[in-house]
Tab-separated table of C-alpha atoms in Angstrom:
chain	number	residue	atom	x	y	z
A	22	MET	CA	0.000	0.000	0.000
A	23	ARG	CA	2.745	2.399	0.859
A	24	ARG	CA	5.724	4.125	-0.643
A	25	SER	CA	8.267	6.062	1.421
A	26	LEU	CA	6.206	8.700	3.227
A	27	LEU	CA	7.448	12.217	3.788
A	28	SER	CA	5.180	13.345	6.605
A	29	ALA	CA	4.206	16.842	7.573
A	30	LYS	CA	6.498	16.524	10.584
A	31	LEU	CA	9.518	15.658	8.454
A	32	PHE	CA	8.849	18.133	5.670
A	33	PRO	CA	10.178	21.277	7.406
A	34	ALA	CA	13.566	19.584	7.842
A	35	LEU	CA	13.691	18.715	4.147
A	36	LEU	CA	12.679	22.209	3.141
A	37	ALA	CA	15.279	23.742	5.425
A	38	GLY	CA	17.924	21.548	3.828
A	39	VAL	CA	16.883	22.618	0.367
A	40	LEU	CA	16.975	26.269	1.344
A	41	ALA	CA	20.368	25.851	2.938
A	42	ALA	CA	21.673	24.334	-0.262
A	43	GLY	CA	20.451	27.370	-2.132
A	44	LEU	CA	18.332	25.329	-4.510
A	45	SER	CA	15.146	27.294	-3.948
A	46	ALA	CA	16.439	30.571	-5.283
A	47	GLN	CA	15.817	29.603	-8.871
A	48	ALA	CA	13.967	27.038	-10.915
A	49	HIS	CA	15.942	24.167	-12.374
A	50	ALA	CA	17.486	24.849	-15.749
A	51	GLU	CA	15.902	23.435	-18.922
A	52	GLY	CA	16.321	19.659	-18.952
A	53	SER	CA	15.490	18.956	-15.308
A	54	ILE	CA	12.181	18.414	-13.508
A	55	ARG	CA	11.309	17.520	-9.897
A	56	ILE	CA	7.858	15.985	-9.454
A	57	ALA	CA	5.930	15.043	-6.312
A	58	GLN	CA	2.901	12.776	-6.157
A	59	GLN	CA	0.709	11.484	-3.387
A	60	PHE	CA	-0.522	7.975	-2.616
A	61	GLY	CA	-3.155	5.892	-4.357
A	62	ILE	CA	-4.312	4.824	-7.765
A	63	GLY	CA	-5.398	8.394	-8.480
A	64	TYR	CA	-1.776	8.958	-9.500
A	65	LEU	CA	-1.654	6.059	-11.968
A	66	ILE	CA	-0.900	8.376	-14.892
A	67	LEU	CA	2.290	9.437	-13.116
A	68	ASP	CA	3.149	5.815	-12.318
A	69	VAL	CA	2.977	5.012	-16.045
A	70	VAL	CA	5.019	8.098	-16.934
A	71	GLN	CA	7.685	7.051	-14.444
A	72	ASP	CA	7.656	3.356	-15.339
A	73	GLN	CA	7.923	3.911	-19.088
A	74	LYS	CA	10.293	6.884	-18.782
A	75	LEU	CA	8.000	8.907	-21.018
A	76	ILE	CA	9.402	12.290	-19.988
A	77	GLU	CA	12.845	11.120	-21.011
A	78	LYS	CA	11.404	9.803	-24.276
A	79	TYR	CA	9.787	13.098	-25.255
A	80	GLY	CA	12.768	15.013	-23.929
A	81	LYS	CA	14.973	13.323	-26.502
A	82	GLN	CA	12.564	14.480	-29.203
A	83	GLU	CA	13.146	18.012	-27.898
A	84	GLY	CA	16.907	17.489	-27.962
A	85	LEU	CA	17.180	17.140	-24.170
A	86	ASP	CA	18.381	14.460	-21.773
A	87	ILE	CA	15.878	15.321	-19.052
A	88	LYS	CA	16.792	14.472	-15.471
A	89	VAL	CA	13.615	13.470	-13.620
A	90	GLU	CA	13.375	13.368	-9.818
A	91	TRP	CA	10.355	11.718	-8.171
A	92	THR	CA	9.170	12.357	-4.611
A	93	SER	CA	6.193	11.084	-2.590
A	94	LEU	CA	4.359	13.438	-0.208
A	95	SER	CA	1.070	13.165	1.665
A	96	GLY	CA	-1.285	16.141	1.730
A	97	SER	CA	-1.513	19.405	-0.160
A	98	THR	CA	0.105	21.620	2.489
A	99	GLY	CA	3.583	20.169	2.089
A	100	MET	CA	3.145	20.095	-1.675
A	101	ASN	CA	2.298	23.779	-1.886
A	102	GLU	CA	5.042	24.855	0.499
A	103	ALA	CA	7.644	22.908	-1.471
A	104	LEU	CA	6.475	24.348	-4.797
A	105	LEU	CA	6.534	27.951	-3.595
A	106	ALA	CA	9.923	27.466	-1.928
A	107	GLY	CA	11.388	26.126	-5.163
A	108	ALA	CA	12.089	22.700	-3.669
A	109	LEU	CA	9.873	21.077	-6.314
A	110	ASP	CA	8.930	22.011	-9.874
A	111	VAL	CA	5.643	20.140	-10.258
A	112	VAL	CA	3.294	18.996	-7.501
A	113	SER	CA	0.007	17.133	-7.359
A	114	ALA	CA	-3.022	17.525	-5.142
A	115	GLY	CA	-6.781	17.657	-5.290
A	116	ALA	CA	-8.518	20.196	-7.492
A	117	PRO	CA	-9.565	22.457	-4.555
A	118	PRO	CA	-6.041	22.912	-3.096
A	119	ALA	CA	-4.729	23.609	-6.598
A	120	LEU	CA	-7.424	26.239	-7.093
A	121	VAL	CA	-6.620	27.861	-3.749
A	122	LEU	CA	-2.961	28.166	-4.712
A	123	TRP	CA	-3.938	29.614	-8.107
A	124	ASP	CA	-6.071	32.154	-6.260
A	125	ARG	CA	-3.405	33.076	-3.691
A	126	THR	CA	-0.541	33.459	-6.169
A	127	ARG	CA	-2.226	35.515	-8.881
A	128	GLY	CA	0.053	38.409	-9.794
A	129	ARG	CA	3.014	36.772	-8.053
A	130	GLN	CA	4.093	33.171	-8.712
A	131	ASN	CA	0.980	32.646	-10.875
A	132	VAL	CA	0.524	28.960	-10.134
A	133	LYS	CA	-1.684	27.156	-12.645
A	134	ALA	CA	-2.709	23.588	-13.421
A	135	ILE	CA	-0.868	21.541	-16.015
A	136	ALA	CA	-3.356	18.679	-16.363
A	137	SER	CA	-5.927	16.617	-14.552
A	138	LEU	CA	-4.868	13.150	-13.441
A	139	GLY	CA	-8.339	11.719	-13.839
A	140	SER	CA	-11.877	11.690	-12.528
A	141	MET	CA	-12.743	9.267	-9.756
A	142	PRO	CA	-15.117	9.194	-6.818
A	143	ASN	CA	-13.857	9.627	-3.272
A	144	TYR	CA	-15.953	7.903	-0.610
A	145	LEU	CA	-16.639	9.110	2.905
A	146	LEU	CA	-16.491	5.873	4.922
A	147	SER	CA	-17.358	5.023	8.508
A	148	ASN	CA	-17.168	2.047	10.853
A	149	ASN	CA	-19.754	3.673	13.137
A	150	PRO	CA	-23.066	1.875	12.442
A	151	ASN	CA	-24.993	4.922	13.681
A	152	VAL	CA	-23.602	7.139	10.916
A	153	LYS	CA	-25.769	6.710	7.845
A	154	THR	CA	-25.654	10.269	6.482
A	155	LEU	CA	-23.521	13.354	6.967
A	156	LYS	CA	-26.032	14.687	9.487
A	157	ASP	CA	-25.376	11.705	11.767
A	158	PHE	CA	-21.818	12.770	12.603
A	159	SER	CA	-21.329	14.173	16.098
A	160	ASP	CA	-18.520	15.715	18.128
A	161	LYS	CA	-17.554	12.210	19.228
A	162	ASP	CA	-16.644	11.148	15.689
A	163	ARG	CA	-13.299	11.740	13.972
A	164	ILE	CA	-12.934	11.951	10.189
A	165	ALA	CA	-9.474	11.235	8.767
A	166	VAL	CA	-8.410	13.257	5.711
A	167	PRO	CA	-4.943	13.860	4.197
A	168	ALA	CA	-5.032	17.627	4.882
A	169	ALA	CA	-7.682	18.696	7.382
A	170	GLY	CA	-9.575	21.829	6.411
A	171	VAL	CA	-7.693	22.471	3.175
A	172	GLY	CA	-7.320	19.260	1.147
A	173	PHE	CA	-9.546	17.804	-1.572
A	174	GLN	CA	-11.661	15.781	0.825
A	175	SER	CA	-12.123	18.619	3.322
A	176	ARG	CA	-13.046	21.156	0.644
A	177	THR	CA	-15.503	18.725	-0.947
A	178	LEU	CA	-17.012	18.106	2.477
A	179	GLN	CA	-17.263	21.870	3.061
A	180	ILE	CA	-19.227	22.302	-0.165
A	181	GLU	CA	-21.755	19.669	0.907
A	182	THR	CA	-21.875	21.066	4.447
A	183	ALA	CA	-22.730	24.516	3.074
A	184	ARG	CA	-25.560	22.976	1.062
A	185	LEU	CA	-26.968	21.257	4.141
A	186	TYR	CA	-26.340	23.853	6.848
A	187	GLY	CA	-25.754	27.132	4.995
A	188	LYS	CA	-22.624	29.003	3.918
A	189	ALA	CA	-21.958	30.453	7.358
A	190	ASP	CA	-21.504	26.934	8.766
A	191	TYR	CA	-19.485	25.357	5.950
A	192	LYS	CA	-16.593	24.505	8.328
A	193	ARG	CA	-18.852	22.578	10.727
A	194	PHE	CA	-16.934	19.308	10.298
A	195	ASP	CA	-13.437	20.801	10.302
A	196	SER	CA	-13.385	20.485	14.098
A	197	ILE	CA	-13.710	16.690	13.933
A	198	SER	CA	-11.344	16.243	10.980
A	199	VAL	CA	-7.870	14.796	11.569
A	200	SER	CA	-4.929	14.948	9.141
A	201	LEU	CA	-3.749	11.447	8.306
A	202	SER	CA	-2.386	9.843	5.146
A	203	HIS	CA	-4.730	7.514	3.258
A	204	PRO	CA	-2.683	4.381	4.070
A	205	ASP	CA	-2.613	5.161	7.790
A	206	ALA	CA	-6.280	6.171	7.875
A	207	THR	CA	-7.303	2.979	6.078
A	208	ALA	CA	-5.357	0.849	8.545
A	209	ALA	CA	-6.948	2.681	11.490
A	210	LEU	CA	-10.467	2.338	10.103
A	211	ILE	CA	-10.075	-1.376	9.403
A	212	ALA	CA	-8.469	-2.092	12.789
A	213	GLY	CA	-11.088	-0.105	14.722
A	214	GLY	CA	-10.668	0.783	18.364
A	215	SER	CA	-9.099	4.202	17.748
A	216	GLU	CA	-10.569	7.690	17.691
A	217	ILE	CA	-10.636	7.476	13.873
A	218	ASN	CA	-14.038	6.064	12.977
A	219	ALA	CA	-14.463	7.739	9.579
A	220	HIS	CA	-12.247	8.373	6.592
A	221	PHE	CA	-12.865	10.490	3.485
A	222	SER	CA	-10.907	8.113	1.343
A	223	SER	CA	-9.785	7.636	-2.273
A	224	PRO	CA	-9.024	4.709	-4.615
A	225	PRO	CA	-7.692	2.101	-4.000
A	226	PHE	CA	-7.940	2.571	-0.238
A	227	GLN	CA	-11.724	3.021	-0.132
A	228	TYR	CA	-12.319	-0.247	-1.980
A	229	GLN	CA	-9.909	-2.068	0.281
A	230	ALA	CA	-11.689	-0.701	3.360
A	231	LEU	CA	-15.118	-1.663	2.018
A	232	GLU	CA	-14.075	-5.304	1.921
A	233	ASN	CA	-14.362	-5.128	5.715
A	234	LYS	CA	-17.933	-5.885	6.804
A	235	ASN	CA	-17.789	-3.253	9.558
A	236	ILE	CA	-17.190	-0.381	7.122
A	237	HIS	CA	-19.810	1.298	4.965
A	238	LYS	CA	-20.042	4.202	2.524
A	239	VAL	CA	-21.734	7.355	3.758
A	240	LEU	CA	-21.238	9.628	0.752
A	241	SER	CA	-19.463	9.891	-2.613
A	242	SER	CA	-17.777	13.009	-3.969
A	243	TYR	CA	-19.719	12.404	-7.196
A	244	ASP	CA	-22.946	12.862	-5.210
A	245	ILE	CA	-21.708	16.286	-4.138
A	246	MET	CA	-20.399	17.343	-7.561
A	247	GLY	CA	-23.392	16.138	-9.556
A	248	GLY	CA	-21.452	13.503	-11.471
A	249	PRO	CA	-17.906	12.549	-12.508
A	250	ALA	CA	-15.387	15.205	-11.521
A	251	SER	CA	-11.625	15.638	-11.539
A	252	PHE	CA	-9.958	14.303	-8.421
A	253	ASN	CA	-6.473	15.746	-8.638
A	254	PHE	CA	-4.372	18.174	-10.671
A	255	LEU	CA	-0.731	18.613	-11.513
A	256	TYR	CA	0.373	22.228	-11.190
A	257	THR	CA	3.409	24.487	-11.341
A	258	THR	CA	4.502	28.117	-11.376
A	259	GLN	CA	4.481	30.494	-14.323
A	260	LYS	CA	8.267	30.738	-14.008
A	261	PHE	CA	8.862	27.020	-14.450
A	262	HIS	CA	6.401	26.925	-17.339
A	263	ASP	CA	7.992	29.884	-19.131
A	264	ASP	CA	11.645	29.134	-18.385
A	265	ASN	CA	11.478	25.475	-19.414
A	266	PRO	CA	9.327	25.241	-22.556
A	267	LYS	CA	10.933	22.067	-23.931
A	268	THR	CA	10.890	20.254	-20.598
A	269	TYR	CA	7.309	21.351	-19.959
A	270	ARG	CA	6.225	20.223	-23.437
A	271	ALA	CA	7.903	16.834	-22.970
A	272	PHE	CA	6.186	16.418	-19.620
A	273	TYR	CA	2.749	17.269	-20.980
A	274	GLN	CA	3.149	14.926	-23.951
A	275	ALA	CA	4.219	12.188	-21.537
A	276	LEU	CA	1.012	12.684	-19.533
A	277	VAL	CA	-1.163	12.474	-22.641
A	278	GLU	CA	0.518	9.243	-23.763
A	279	ALA	CA	0.243	7.715	-20.296
A	280	ALA	CA	-3.497	8.429	-20.139
A	281	GLU	CA	-3.971	6.841	-23.552
A	282	PHE	CA	-1.938	3.805	-22.491
A	283	ILE	CA	-4.173	3.288	-19.451
A	284	ARG	CA	-7.353	3.533	-21.500
A	285	ASN	CA	-6.084	0.923	-23.972
A	286	ASN	CA	-4.171	-1.364	-21.599
A	287	LYS	CA	-6.010	-1.445	-18.277
A	288	ALA	CA	-4.603	-4.760	-17.085
A	289	LYS	CA	-1.042	-3.664	-17.839
A	290	ALA	CA	-1.707	-0.301	-16.200
A	291	ALA	CA	-2.876	-2.072	-13.041
A	292	ASP	CA	0.341	-4.090	-13.026
A	293	THR	CA	2.279	-0.837	-13.395
A	294	PHE	CA	0.602	0.571	-10.277
A	295	ILE	CA	1.545	-2.499	-8.260
A	296	ARG	CA	5.136	-2.407	-9.470
A	297	VAL	CA	5.792	1.328	-9.097
A	298	GLN	CA	3.875	1.798	-5.843
A	299	LYS	CA	5.258	-1.483	-4.477
A	300	SER	CA	1.675	-2.346	-3.573
A	301	LYS	CA	0.749	-5.553	-1.760
A	302	LEU	CA	-2.788	-5.451	-3.162
A	303	ALA	CA	-3.903	-8.416	-5.262
A	304	PRO	CA	-3.554	-7.815	-9.034
A	305	GLU	CA	-7.204	-8.801	-9.641
A	306	PHE	CA	-8.337	-6.266	-7.034
A	307	VAL	CA	-6.344	-3.438	-8.637
A	308	ARG	CA	-7.588	-4.353	-12.113
A	309	ARG	CA	-11.197	-4.132	-10.946
A	310	ILE	CA	-10.518	-0.593	-9.781
A	311	VAL	CA	-8.800	0.463	-13.015
A	312	GLU	CA	-11.707	-1.013	-14.982
A	313	ASP	CA	-14.360	0.627	-12.768
A	314	PRO	CA	-16.688	2.617	-15.098
A	315	GLU	CA	-16.832	5.412	-12.501
A	316	ILE	CA	-13.114	6.049	-12.976
A	317	ASN	CA	-11.657	7.865	-15.978
A	318	PHE	CA	-7.907	8.391	-16.293
A	319	THR	CA	-7.773	11.545	-18.363
A	320	VAL	CA	-5.692	14.718	-18.516
A	321	SER	CA	-8.857	16.705	-19.292
A	322	PRO	CA	-10.504	18.433	-16.306
A	323	GLU	CA	-14.114	17.435	-15.595
A	324	ARG	CA	-16.460	19.555	-13.491
A	325	SER	CA	-13.478	21.398	-12.046
A	326	TYR	CA	-15.318	24.660	-12.600
A	327	VAL	CA	-17.953	23.491	-10.116
A	328	TYR	CA	-15.219	23.601	-7.481
A	329	ALA	CA	-14.114	27.040	-8.677
A	330	GLU	CA	-17.647	28.430	-8.429
A	331	LYS	CA	-18.575	26.826	-5.109
A	332	LEU	CA	-15.319	27.757	-3.378
A	333	HIS	CA	-15.679	31.330	-4.602
A	334	GLU	CA	-19.222	31.437	-3.204
A	335	LEU	CA	-17.882	30.281	0.174
A	336	GLY	CA	-15.178	32.934	0.132
A	337	VAL	CA	-12.366	30.366	-0.020
A	338	LEU	CA	-11.357	31.796	-3.413
A	339	LYS	CA	-11.116	35.577	-3.654
A	340	ASN	CA	-10.810	35.586	-7.430
A	341	ARG	CA	-13.648	34.356	-9.608
A	342	ALA	CA	-12.634	32.287	-12.631
A	343	SER	CA	-14.565	32.857	-15.840
A	344	SER	CA	-13.843	29.315	-17.070
A	345	TRP	CA	-11.542	26.377	-16.393
A	346	LYS	CA	-9.003	27.892	-18.782
A	347	ASP	CA	-8.285	30.687	-16.303
A	348	TYR	CA	-6.478	28.302	-13.958
A	349	PHE	CA	-4.838	26.009	-16.556
A	350	PHE	CA	-1.777	26.662	-18.690
A	351	GLU	CA	-2.548	27.011	-22.386
A	352	GLU	CA	-1.122	23.619	-23.421
A	353	ALA	CA	-4.204	22.019	-21.808
A	354	TYR	CA	-6.531	23.946	-24.114
A	355	ALA	CA	-5.944	21.354	-26.850
A	356	GLN	CA	-7.984	18.918	-24.745
A	357	PRO	CA	-11.670	19.260	-23.822
A	358	GLY	CA	-12.365	20.528	-20.335
A	359	SER	CA	-14.930	21.725	-17.855
């Protein structure tokens, strides 16, 4: 289930080391890219890119021998801090955290999305038999999320909370949310007996948890969004985009090819996930997830503008986007989007 985890507690030490080395003062020169991804099958496109060395492949077509560095982080907070500090060139997180960083950096670093990594439902799970709907949660419950209050799951929950209780109370469940990586939260939910009795999860962890008879689904992110919606984005700064056009182009082409590979080779893509993520999950189990009709591995954003509108209505975003193209770099315009 797990790759090497760089936790929120360890991240400041890493960042301090990077700053001390003077690496954050400027973006890497053309021909180098540092990428961070989180945990789960939602990052399968990146697993394929890494496994097949697609960035290197397209780099050669651009006349570059691109050096690619891969890092695993949990949660959007560390991702965003590392990107703004210059410790990473490209990071990945849910659509809401990416939108918040776009909003906060307008006129400065001008962070924008590169591509979606796919649309997939995230399930709010519980092992508390008394919790059947969102309204059944009480102060005694604890909901595990990767980044409490600010991550994909928390922002999605806030949107639904505002619908149920009004905009003024959209943070109602922040007080019972706990920051925990998906692997750790899944283990806690399955084991039971801890304060964690709910988890706003993601694939493959939610499907693994649901194999336990004591765990049930309370809500799906698709219910909140009105249908299939982008789960996570890749994003970077205007400086990296502008200063590294060949590297950026190679990276984007690699993403497009990886998404196409997954669509046409789902069994092989599932095997790639197991190999790259060093997953202990059964191959048949992973293949069922990759073949799930609810899941679409695509670089095109879907319903991302719903997040932009709702988060602006709640005051989370100060700037109002006119369309999805406002918060994506222009290379993505060649693909459909919403």
